[in-house]
Amino acid sequence: MQYISTRGRAPRLDFGQVLLDGLARDGGLYLPESWPRVEPATMRAWRGLDYAGLAKQVMRLFVGTTIAPADLDRMIDDTYAGFGHKAVAPLKQLGANEWVMELFHGPTLAFKDFALQLLGRLFDHALDRSDRRGVILGATSGDTGSAAIEACRDRARLDVFILHPLGRTSEVQRRQMTTVLSPNVHNIAIRGTFDDAQDMVKAAFGDEAFRDQVGLTAINSINWARIAAQVVYYFHAALALGAPDREVAFAVPTGNFGDVYAGYIAASMGLPVAKLIVATNENDILARFFRNGDYSSAGVRPTWSPSMDIQVASNFERLLFDLKGRDGEATAAAIRTFRETGHLPVSDAEIAKARLLFDAGAADDARTIDTIARVFAETGEILDPHTAVGVAVARDRREGVPAGTPVVVLATAHPAKFPDAVEKAIGRRPALPARMADLMERPERYDTLEADVSILTSHILSHRRNA
Ligand SMILES: *Cc1c(COP(=O)(O)O)cnc(C)c1O
């Protein structure tokens, strides 16, 4: 399988190259030259596979021959063996034809583990094959840092440096990072804000000599391998609910458009998806686009669902490329106009095309809290605020889904990650899962640095292992 750029001017690459390159050289994002098709008979044969077994079948279609099948299978087995629920992505029924798929049984209690746990292994394997070492560098305001750390800990070829603003993350968030004592994990508290930390990371990536010297890589949400790994759970849920002989709809709490875009890929591969419902909080640029074609940026407002406080959804460009008939020039021109004017030019026909599969809605903070309370009263289930946005919008948009079709809401985080929102809704704080219950007593390790990129780069040079 070959990969092409959404802007049409970068070289074709295979999976292994796309994995390590991230962004295409023309500024675009890589995606497969054509969607692999899965026939109904194949899907029926996949029914009953366990999660890792299904992941092997789906991932193979994207990986092609760039990784030996036995190596890929082993990495997939290792990845999902580390999840805290035997079903890996269990389905729970909330009401008639209303389900949640729990994607929070990974090591950091959020769905990003599904892709990042595999990505860390894929990186390590690729570096091993080419006898190189790599450094993962990122800044976090709380959530993604721990997922990256858990993905890279104890990998032979990788060191991971994660910056957080000193004293500005919640204690649970900090401890999820700083209590990982593996020798290749380097937590750094920056005397400054998240933006200061982010600027230092950007400056380090901008220093080409340094970048090449240490093999600097980002684990960000535009990486194709991350998206591919997320396609699996759409198949998993739909097959369990009767696909390919029955349609299934999904409602997806959305920020960077990575997770719901994976659902679009599953549909493009032949999975019978009745609707993909894009659910946003008050930062609703995507909901506005799918409702009435208005893709225009506004300032980001903080909400109870912070991982969705995003107004420029980086993966959206991949969908736009398909809406524009896979025309790289037209995609690049539209993105340029958006940058210059804050408005994305799309035709009525393109919006109509998107609306065949997608629907959308937004839920504000009051609705989020009310939904947590309501679902708890109805079923005893405690939702995290991101999942609550998904349930609220799924209920609002139910009429757009054929009667009798199951709607699966993706539960993207464990409620214990967001205890304040849950307490506001139901008057008590959810407990951490047993394997994390002692988080507040575990020893921590981190260094504290001034907000200065030259201090950061020399710290990385002296602290990465056996350079
Ligand atoms: C990252 C995240 C999201 C948004 O996912 P995207 O792929 O960025 O759309 C939603 N919920 C939680 C809990 C997240 O961590």
Coordinates of C-alpha atoms and ligand atoms in Angstrom, one line a residue:
M1 CA 0.0 0.0 0.0
Q2 CA 1.3 3.4 -1.0
Y3 CA 0.5 6.7 0.8
I4 CA -0.1 10.1 -0.8
S5 CA -0.3 13.7 0.6
T6 CA -3.5 15.7 0.8
R7 CA -1.6 18.5 -0.9
G8 CA -0.5 16.4 -3.9
R9 CA 3.1 17.5 -4.0
A10 CA 5.0 15.1 -1.7
P11 CA 6.6 11.8 -2.7
R12 CA 4.6 8.6 -2.4
L13 CA 5.7 6.6 0.7
D14 CA 5.0 3.2 2.2
F15 CA 3.6 2.7 5.7
G16 CA 7.1 2.4 7.4
Q17 CA 8.1 5.8 6.0
V18 CA 4.8 7.5 6.8
L19 CA 5.1 6.2 10.3
L20 CA 8.4 8.0 11.0
D21 CA 7.8 11.1 8.8
G22 CA 4.5 12.4 10.2
L23 CA 3.8 15.6 8.2
A24 CA 4.3 15.4 4.4
R25 CA 7.0 17.6 2.9
D26 CA 4.4 19.7 1.1
G27 CA 2.8 20.5 4.4
G28 CA -0.1 18.0 3.8
L29 CA -1.1 14.8 5.6
Y30 CA -0.5 11.3 4.3
L31 CA -3.3 8.9 3.6
P32 CA -3.7 5.7 1.5
E33 CA -3.7 6.0 -2.2
S34 CA -7.0 4.1 -2.2
W35 CA -9.1 2.6 0.6
P36 CA -8.7 -1.1 1.2
R37 CA -12.1 -2.8 0.7
V38 CA -13.4 -5.4 3.1
E39 CA -16.1 -7.7 1.6
P40 CA -19.1 -8.7 3.7
A41 CA -18.0 -12.4 3.6
T42 CA -14.6 -11.3 5.1
M43 CA -16.4 -9.4 7.9
R44 CA -18.5 -12.4 8.7
A45 CA -15.4 -14.5 9.0
W46 CA -14.0 -11.8 11.4
R47 CA -16.9 -12.1 13.8
G48 CA -15.8 -13.7 17.0
L49 CA -12.2 -12.7 16.7
D50 CA -10.9 -11.2 19.9
Y51 CA -9.8 -7.6 19.8
A52 CA -6.1 -8.3 19.1
G53 CA -7.1 -10.8 16.4
L54 CA -9.3 -8.3 14.7
A55 CA -6.6 -5.6 15.0
K56 CA -4.2 -7.9 13.2
Q57 CA -6.6 -8.3 10.3
V58 CA -7.4 -4.6 9.9
M59 CA -3.8 -3.2 10.5
R60 CA -2.4 -5.6 8.0
L61 CA -4.4 -3.9 5.3
F62 CA -2.7 -0.6 6.1
V63 CA 0.8 -1.9 6.9
G64 CA 1.3 -3.9 3.7
T65 CA 4.6 -5.6 3.5
T66 CA 6.7 -3.0 5.4
I67 CA 6.6 -4.9 8.7
A68 CA 7.0 -8.7 8.9
P69 CA 3.5 -10.2 9.8
A70 CA 4.9 -12.1 12.8
D71 CA 6.4 -8.8 14.2
L72 CA 3.2 -6.9 13.7
D73 CA 1.2 -9.6 15.3
R74 CA 3.5 -9.7 18.3
M75 CA 3.3 -5.9 18.8
I76 CA -0.5 -6.0 18.6
D77 CA -0.7 -8.8 21.1
D78 CA 1.6 -7.0 23.5
T79 CA -0.4 -3.7 23.1
Y80 CA -3.8 -5.0 24.0
A81 CA -2.6 -7.5 26.6
G82 CA -1.8 -4.4 28.7
F83 CA -5.4 -3.3 28.8
G84 CA -7.4 -3.6 32.0
H85 CA -10.5 -5.3 30.6
K86 CA -10.5 -8.7 28.9
A87 CA -12.8 -7.4 26.1
V88 CA -10.4 -4.4 25.5
A89 CA -13.2 -2.2 24.2
P90 CA -16.4 -3.5 25.9
L91 CA -19.8 -2.4 24.9
K92 CA -22.4 -1.4 27.5
Q93 CA -26.1 -0.8 26.8
L94 CA -27.6 2.4 28.1
G95 CA -31.0 2.2 26.6
A96 CA -33.0 0.9 23.6
N97 CA -30.5 0.8 20.7
E98 CA -28.2 3.1 22.7
W99 CA -24.7 1.8 23.6
V100 CA -21.4 3.1 24.8
M101 CA -18.1 1.6 23.8
E102 CA -15.6 1.9 26.7
L103 CA -12.3 2.9 25.2
F104 CA -10.7 3.8 28.6
H105 CA -9.3 0.5 29.8
G106 CA -5.7 1.3 28.6
P107 CA -2.9 2.4 30.9
T108 CA -3.8 6.1 31.0
L109 CA -7.6 5.6 31.0
A110 CA -8.4 7.4 27.7
F111 CA -8.9 6.2 24.1
K112 CA -5.6 7.6 22.9
D113 CA -3.9 4.5 24.5
F114 CA -5.4 2.3 21.7
A115 CA -3.2 4.0 19.1
L116 CA -0.3 5.2 21.2
Q117 CA 0.5 1.9 22.9
L118 CA 0.9 0.4 19.4
L119 CA 2.7 3.5 18.0
G120 CA 5.5 3.3 20.7
R121 CA 6.1 -0.3 19.7
L122 CA 6.0 0.5 16.0
F123 CA 8.6 3.3 16.4
D124 CA 10.9 1.2 18.5
H125 CA 10.7 -1.7 15.9
A126 CA 11.4 0.7 13.0
L127 CA 14.4 2.2 14.8
D128 CA 15.7 -1.2 15.6
R129 CA 15.5 -2.3 12.0
S130 CA 17.5 0.7 10.9
D131 CA 19.8 0.5 13.9
R132 CA 19.0 4.1 15.1
R133 CA 17.8 5.7 18.2
G134 CA 15.1 8.3 18.6
V135 CA 13.9 11.0 21.0
I136 CA 10.2 11.7 21.5
L137 CA 9.6 15.3 22.6
G138 CA 6.3 16.9 23.5
A139 CA 4.6 19.5 25.8
T140 CA 1.4 18.7 27.6
S141 CA -1.2 20.7 29.6
G142 CA -2.1 17.5 31.2
D143 CA -3.6 14.6 29.2
T144 CA -1.6 13.6 26.2
G145 CA 1.7 13.6 28.0
S146 CA 0.9 10.6 30.1
A147 CA -0.3 8.6 27.1
A148 CA 2.9 9.4 25.3
I149 CA 5.0 8.4 28.3
E150 CA 3.1 5.1 28.8
A151 CA 3.5 4.4 25.0
C152 CA 7.3 4.9 25.1
R153 CA 8.4 3.7 28.6
D154 CA 10.9 0.9 28.5
R155 CA 11.3 0.9 24.7
A156 CA 14.9 0.0 23.9
R157 CA 15.5 2.6 21.1
L158 CA 13.5 5.5 22.4
D159 CA 13.9 8.2 25.0
V160 CA 10.8 10.4 25.8
F161 CA 11.0 13.9 27.2
I162 CA 7.7 15.5 28.2
L163 CA 7.4 19.1 29.4
H164 CA 4.6 20.3 31.6
P165 CA 4.1 23.7 33.2
L166 CA 5.3 23.6 36.8
G167 CA 2.4 23.6 39.2
R168 CA -0.3 24.1 36.5
T169 CA -1.5 20.5 35.9
S170 CA -3.8 18.7 38.2
E171 CA -2.1 16.4 40.7
V172 CA -3.6 13.3 39.1
Q173 CA -2.4 14.4 35.7
R174 CA 1.1 15.2 37.0
R175 CA 1.4 11.9 38.9
Q176 CA 0.3 9.9 35.9
M177 CA 3.5 11.2 34.2
T178 CA 6.0 11.6 37.0
T179 CA 5.5 8.3 38.8
V180 CA 6.7 6.4 35.7
L181 CA 10.3 5.8 36.8
S182 CA 11.6 4.0 33.7
P183 CA 15.1 5.2 32.8
N184 CA 14.1 6.3 29.3
V185 CA 11.3 8.6 30.6
H186 CA 12.3 12.2 31.4
N187 CA 9.6 14.5 32.8
I188 CA 10.5 18.1 32.9
A189 CA 8.5 20.8 34.8
I190 CA 9.0 24.2 33.1
R191 CA 9.0 27.4 35.1
G192 CA 6.4 29.0 32.9
T193 CA 3.0 28.3 31.2
F194 CA 1.9 25.6 28.8
D195 CA 2.5 28.0 25.9
D196 CA 6.1 28.6 27.1
A197 CA 6.6 24.8 27.1
Q198 CA 5.0 24.5 23.7
D199 CA 7.2 27.2 22.3
M200 CA 10.3 25.5 23.5
V201 CA 9.3 22.2 21.8
K202 CA 8.6 24.1 18.6
A203 CA 12.0 25.8 18.8
A204 CA 13.8 22.5 19.4
F205 CA 12.0 20.9 16.4
G206 CA 13.0 24.0 14.4
D207 CA 16.7 23.4 15.1
E208 CA 17.5 21.0 12.2
A209 CA 21.0 20.1 13.4
F210 CA 19.7 19.2 16.8
R211 CA 16.7 17.3 15.3
D212 CA 19.0 15.1 13.2
Q213 CA 21.5 14.7 15.9
V214 CA 19.1 13.1 18.4
G215 CA 16.5 11.7 15.9
L216 CA 13.7 13.9 17.2
T217 CA 10.1 12.7 16.6
A218 CA 6.7 13.8 17.6
I219 CA 3.8 11.6 18.6
N220 CA 1.0 13.9 17.4
S221 CA -2.5 13.3 16.3
I222 CA -1.8 13.6 12.6
N223 CA 0.4 10.5 12.5
W224 CA -1.3 8.0 10.1
A225 CA -0.5 5.0 12.2
R226 CA -2.5 6.4 15.1
I227 CA -5.6 6.9 12.9
A228 CA -5.2 3.4 11.4
A229 CA -5.2 1.8 14.8
Q230 CA -8.4 3.5 15.7
V231 CA -10.3 2.1 12.7
V232 CA -10.2 -1.3 14.5
Y233 CA -12.7 -0.5 17.2
Y234 CA -15.4 0.6 14.7
F235 CA -15.2 -2.8 13.1
H236 CA -15.2 -4.5 16.5
A237 CA -18.3 -2.8 17.8
A238 CA -20.2 -3.0 14.5
L239 CA -19.5 -6.7 14.1
A240 CA -20.6 -7.4 17.6
L241 CA -23.9 -5.6 16.9
G242 CA -24.7 -7.4 13.6
A243 CA -22.6 -5.9 10.8
P244 CA -22.2 -6.5 7.9
D245 CA -25.9 -7.6 8.0
R246 CA -27.1 -4.6 10.0
E247 CA -26.1 -0.9 9.9
V248 CA -24.7 0.7 13.0
A249 CA -24.3 4.5 13.8
F250 CA -21.6 6.0 15.9
A251 CA -21.5 9.3 18.0
V252 CA -18.0 10.5 18.6
P253 CA -16.8 13.2 21.0
T254 CA -14.5 15.2 18.8
G255 CA -11.5 17.6 19.1
N256 CA -8.8 17.1 16.4
F257 CA -11.1 15.0 14.2
G258 CA -8.8 12.0 14.5
D259 CA -11.2 9.5 16.2
V260 CA -14.3 10.2 14.1
Y261 CA -12.1 10.3 11.0
A262 CA -11.2 6.7 11.7
G263 CA -14.9 5.9 11.6
Y264 CA -15.1 7.5 8.2
I265 CA -12.3 5.2 7.0
A266 CA -14.1 2.1 8.4
A267 CA -17.1 3.2 6.4
S268 CA -15.0 3.8 3.3
M269 CA -13.7 0.3 3.7
G270 CA -17.2 -1.1 3.4
L271 CA -18.4 -1.3 7.1
P272 CA -22.1 -0.5 7.0
V273 CA -22.1 2.8 9.0
A274 CA -25.6 4.4 9.0
K275 CA -24.3 7.8 10.4
L276 CA -21.2 9.3 12.1
I277 CA -22.4 11.9 14.6
V278 CA -19.7 14.4 15.3
A279 CA -20.2 15.7 18.9
T280 CA -18.4 18.8 20.1
N281 CA -18.6 21.0 23.2
E282 CA -19.0 24.8 22.9
N283 CA -15.9 24.8 20.7
D284 CA -18.1 23.9 17.8
I285 CA -16.3 24.6 14.5
L286 CA -16.8 21.1 13.3
A287 CA -20.5 20.9 14.4
R288 CA -21.1 24.2 12.5
F289 CA -19.4 22.8 9.4
F290 CA -21.5 19.6 9.2
R291 CA -24.7 21.4 10.1
N292 CA -24.5 24.3 7.7
G293 CA -21.1 24.4 6.0
D294 CA -19.7 27.2 8.2
Y295 CA -16.1 26.3 8.9
S296 CA -14.7 29.4 10.5
S297 CA -12.4 29.7 13.5
A298 CA -13.3 31.4 16.8
G299 CA -11.3 31.6 20.0
V300 CA -11.0 28.5 22.1
R301 CA -13.1 28.5 25.3
P302 CA -12.2 26.3 28.2
T303 CA -14.9 23.7 29.1
W304 CA -15.5 20.7 31.3
S305 CA -14.3 18.5 28.4
P306 CA -10.8 20.0 28.0
S307 CA -9.5 17.4 25.5
M308 CA -12.0 18.8 23.0
D309 CA -11.2 22.4 23.5
I310 CA -9.8 22.8 20.0
Q311 CA -10.9 25.0 17.1
V312 CA -8.5 24.0 14.3
A313 CA -9.0 20.2 13.8
S314 CA -5.8 19.1 12.1
N315 CA -7.2 15.8 10.7
F316 CA -10.1 17.6 9.0
E317 CA -7.8 18.2 6.0
R318 CA -7.9 14.5 5.3
L319 CA -11.7 14.5 4.9
L320 CA -11.5 17.7 2.9
F321 CA -9.2 16.0 0.4
D322 CA -11.9 13.4 -0.3
L323 CA -14.7 16.0 -0.4
K324 CA -12.6 17.8 -3.1
G325 CA -12.4 14.7 -5.2
R326 CA -8.9 13.9 -4.0
D327 CA -7.6 17.0 -5.7
G328 CA -4.4 18.1 -3.8
E329 CA -4.2 21.5 -5.5
A330 CA -7.8 22.3 -4.5
T331 CA -7.2 21.1 -1.0
A332 CA -4.0 23.2 -0.6
A333 CA -5.8 26.3 -2.0
A334 CA -8.8 25.8 0.4
I335 CA -6.5 25.5 3.4
R336 CA -4.5 28.6 2.3
T337 CA -7.7 30.6 2.1
F338 CA -8.7 29.4 5.6
R339 CA -5.4 30.5 7.0
E340 CA -5.7 33.9 5.4
T341 CA -9.4 34.7 6.0
G342 CA -10.5 32.3 8.8
H343 CA -13.2 30.9 6.5
L344 CA -12.9 27.6 4.6
P345 CA -14.3 27.7 1.0
V346 CA -16.5 24.7 0.4
S347 CA -19.3 24.3 -2.1
D348 CA -22.9 23.2 -1.4
A349 CA -22.2 20.0 -3.3
E350 CA -19.2 19.2 -1.0
I351 CA -21.2 19.8 2.1
A352 CA -24.1 17.7 0.8
K353 CA -21.6 14.9 0.2
A354 CA -20.3 15.1 3.7
R355 CA -23.8 15.1 5.1
L356 CA -24.6 11.7 3.5
L357 CA -22.5 10.1 6.2
F358 CA -21.9 12.8 8.9
D359 CA -24.3 14.5 11.2
A360 CA -23.2 16.8 14.1
G361 CA -24.2 18.8 17.1
A362 CA -22.7 20.6 20.1
A363 CA -23.4 20.3 23.9
D364 CA -22.4 23.1 26.2
D365 CA -21.1 22.7 29.8
A366 CA -24.6 22.8 31.4
R367 CA -25.8 20.1 29.1
T368 CA -22.7 18.0 29.8
I369 CA -23.2 18.1 33.5
D370 CA -26.9 17.4 33.1
T371 CA -26.2 14.4 30.9
I372 CA -23.8 12.9 33.4
A373 CA -26.5 13.3 36.1
R374 CA -29.3 12.0 33.9
V375 CA -27.5 8.9 32.7
F376 CA -26.4 8.1 36.3
A377 CA -30.0 8.4 37.4
E378 CA -31.3 6.3 34.5
T379 CA -28.7 3.5 34.5
G380 CA -26.2 3.9 37.4
E381 CA -23.4 4.4 34.8
I382 CA -21.0 7.3 35.4
L383 CA -19.9 9.0 32.3
D384 CA -16.8 11.3 31.9
P385 CA -17.6 14.8 30.5
H386 CA -16.3 14.0 27.0
T387 CA -18.5 10.9 26.7
A388 CA -21.4 12.9 28.1
V389 CA -21.1 15.3 25.2
G390 CA -21.3 12.3 22.9
V391 CA -24.4 10.9 24.6
A392 CA -26.1 14.4 24.6
V393 CA -25.5 15.0 20.9
A394 CA -26.4 11.3 20.0
R395 CA -29.8 11.9 21.7
D396 CA -30.3 15.2 20.0
R397 CA -29.6 13.8 16.5
R398 CA -31.3 10.4 17.0
E399 CA -34.0 11.3 14.4
G400 CA -31.3 11.3 11.7
V401 CA -30.6 7.6 12.3
P402 CA -33.0 5.0 10.9
A403 CA -35.3 3.5 13.6
G404 CA -34.0 0.3 15.0
T405 CA -30.4 1.1 14.2
P406 CA -28.0 0.9 17.2
V407 CA -26.1 4.1 18.1
V408 CA -22.8 3.5 19.7
V409 CA -21.3 6.4 21.6
L410 CA -17.5 6.3 22.0
A411 CA -16.6 6.6 25.7
T412 CA -13.3 8.3 25.3
A413 CA -12.1 8.7 29.0
H414 CA -12.7 7.0 32.4
P415 CA -14.7 9.3 34.7
A416 CA -12.0 9.2 37.4
K417 CA -9.8 11.3 35.1
F418 CA -12.3 14.2 35.5
P419 CA -13.5 14.0 39.1
D420 CA -14.5 17.7 39.4
A421 CA -17.1 17.5 36.6
V422 CA -18.4 14.2 37.9
E423 CA -18.8 15.5 41.4
K424 CA -20.6 18.6 40.1
A425 CA -23.1 16.3 38.3
I426 CA -23.7 13.5 40.9
G427 CA -22.3 14.8 44.1
R428 CA -19.4 12.3 44.5
R429 CA -16.0 11.6 43.0
P430 CA -15.5 8.4 41.0
A431 CA -12.8 6.1 42.3
L432 CA -9.6 5.3 40.3
P433 CA -9.5 1.7 39.0
A434 CA -7.8 -0.7 41.4
R435 CA -4.5 -0.9 39.5
M436 CA -4.1 2.9 40.0
A437 CA -5.5 3.3 43.5
D438 CA -2.1 4.0 45.0
L439 CA -1.2 6.7 42.5
M440 CA -1.1 9.4 45.2
E441 CA 1.5 7.4 47.2
R442 CA 3.8 6.4 44.4
P443 CA 7.3 8.2 44.3
E444 CA 7.7 10.8 41.6
R445 CA 10.7 11.8 39.5
Y446 CA 11.1 15.0 37.4
D447 CA 13.5 17.8 36.7
T448 CA 12.6 21.5 36.8
L449 CA 14.0 23.8 34.1
E450 CA 13.8 27.4 33.1
A451 CA 11.8 28.2 30.0
D452 CA 14.8 28.5 27.7
V453 CA 15.3 26.2 24.6
S454 CA 19.1 26.1 24.9
I455 CA 18.7 24.7 28.4
L456 CA 16.2 22.2 27.1
T457 CA 18.4 21.0 24.2
S458 CA 21.5 20.5 26.4
H459 CA 19.4 18.7 29.0
I460 CA 18.2 16.3 26.3
L461 CA 21.7 15.8 25.0
S462 CA 23.0 14.9 28.4
H463 CA 20.1 12.8 29.7
R464 CA 19.1 10.6 26.7
R465 CA 20.6 7.1 27.2
N466 CA 23.8 5.8 25.6
A467 CA 23.7 8.3 22.7
Ligands
LIG1 C1 -8.3 13.5 22.5 C2 -9.6 13.3 23.1 C3 -10.8 13.5 22.4 C4 -10.8 14.1 21.0 O1 -10.4 13.2 20.1 P1 -9.9 13.7 18.6 O2 -9.3 12.5 17.9 O3 -8.9 14.8 18.8 O4 -11.2 14.1 17.9 C5 -12.0 13.3 23.1 N1 -12.0 12.8 24.3 C6 -10.9 12.6 25.1 C7 -11.0 12.1 26.4 C8 -9.7 12.8 24.5 O5 -8.6 12.6 25.2

